[in-house]
Amino acid sequence: MSLSLTWYTDPGHAWLRVHRDVLTAYGFSESDFSRFSYVDQHGFLFLEEDSDAPKFLAALPVAEVPLDVAIHFEEAYTETDSHVRDLPRLNGGRDD
């Protein structure tokens, strides 16, 4: 099994795109993340790079997932503001 994660980056910030189902599988809910993350209509969360993404990434090595899971990272960079900035902020997120 493979898990592909994409970093969406622009000149000012970055967000890690993770589907809600993946977060749930790793024991997270939307309320575990700050209001600085975003969500789209397809069930993807865009976890901000400074706090939310590291929180998720830190859980990967210790989570009870199958040993045959391979994680692949990609990057989607834009020279202008990323479309992520236009998405709704994560509902129920905290300010920290």
Coordinates of C-alpha atoms in Angstrom, one line a residue:
M1 CA 0.0 0.0 0.0
S2 CA 1.2 3.5 -0.8
L3 CA 0.4 6.9 0.8
S4 CA 1.1 9.9 -1.3
L5 CA 1.3 13.3 0.4
T6 CA 1.6 16.6 -1.4
W7 CA 3.1 19.8 -0.1
Y8 CA 1.4 22.8 -1.6
T9 CA 3.8 25.7 -1.4
D10 CA 4.0 29.4 -2.4
P11 CA 6.6 32.0 -1.7
G12 CA 5.1 32.6 1.8
H13 CA 3.9 29.4 3.2
A14 CA 3.3 25.6 2.7
W15 CA 0.6 23.1 3.5
L16 CA 0.6 19.3 3.5
R17 CA -2.5 17.9 1.8
V18 CA -3.9 14.8 3.6
H19 CA -7.3 13.2 3.1
R20 CA -9.6 13.2 6.1
D21 CA -9.8 9.4 6.0
V22 CA -6.0 9.1 6.3
L23 CA -6.0 11.5 9.3
T24 CA -8.8 9.4 10.9
A25 CA -6.8 6.2 10.3
Y26 CA -3.9 7.8 12.2
G27 CA -6.1 8.8 15.1
F28 CA -6.7 12.5 14.3
S29 CA -9.8 14.6 13.8
E30 CA -10.2 18.1 12.4
S31 CA -10.3 19.5 16.0
D32 CA -6.7 18.3 16.5
F33 CA -5.5 21.1 14.1
S34 CA -5.3 24.8 14.2
R35 CA -7.4 27.4 12.3
F36 CA -4.3 28.0 10.1
S37 CA -5.1 24.8 8.2
Y38 CA -7.7 24.5 5.4
V39 CA -10.2 22.0 4.1
D40 CA -11.6 21.5 0.6
Q41 CA -14.9 20.0 -0.7
H42 CA -13.2 16.7 -1.5
G43 CA -12.3 15.8 2.1
F44 CA -8.7 16.9 1.9
L45 CA -7.2 18.9 4.7
F46 CA -4.2 21.2 4.0
L47 CA -2.2 21.2 7.2
E48 CA -0.1 24.3 7.8
E49 CA 3.7 23.7 7.8
D50 CA 4.7 25.2 11.2
S51 CA 2.5 23.2 13.6
D52 CA -0.2 21.0 12.1
A53 CA 1.8 19.2 9.5
P54 CA 4.7 18.3 11.9
K55 CA 2.1 17.0 14.4
F56 CA 0.7 14.6 11.8
L57 CA 4.2 13.6 10.4
A58 CA 5.5 12.9 13.9
A59 CA 2.7 10.3 14.4
L60 CA 3.6 8.3 11.3
P61 CA 6.5 6.3 12.7
V62 CA 4.7 5.3 15.9
A63 CA 1.2 4.7 14.4
E64 CA -0.1 1.2 14.2
V65 CA -0.2 0.9 10.4
P66 CA 0.8 -2.0 8.2
L67 CA 4.5 -2.4 7.7
D68 CA 4.2 -2.4 3.9
V69 CA 2.9 1.2 3.7
A70 CA 5.2 3.4 1.6
I71 CA 4.9 7.1 2.0
H72 CA 5.7 9.3 -1.0
F73 CA 6.0 13.1 -0.9
E74 CA 5.4 15.4 -3.8
E75 CA 5.5 19.2 -4.1
A76 CA 3.2 21.6 -5.9
Y77 CA 4.9 25.0 -6.0
T78 CA 3.4 28.2 -7.4
E79 CA 5.1 31.6 -7.7
T80 CA 1.9 33.3 -6.8
D81 CA -0.5 32.8 -3.8
S82 CA -1.5 29.1 -3.6
H83 CA -5.1 28.2 -4.1
V84 CA -5.0 26.8 -0.6
R85 CA -5.3 30.4 0.7
D86 CA -8.8 30.6 -0.9
L87 CA -10.1 27.5 0.8
P88 CA -12.3 27.6 4.0
R89 CA -10.3 27.5 7.2
L90 CA -10.6 24.3 9.1
N91 CA -13.8 24.3 11.2
G92 CA -13.3 23.5 14.8
G93 CA -9.6 24.2 14.7
R94 CA -7.7 25.7 17.6
D95 CA -5.7 28.9 17.5
D96 CA -2.4 27.3 18.5

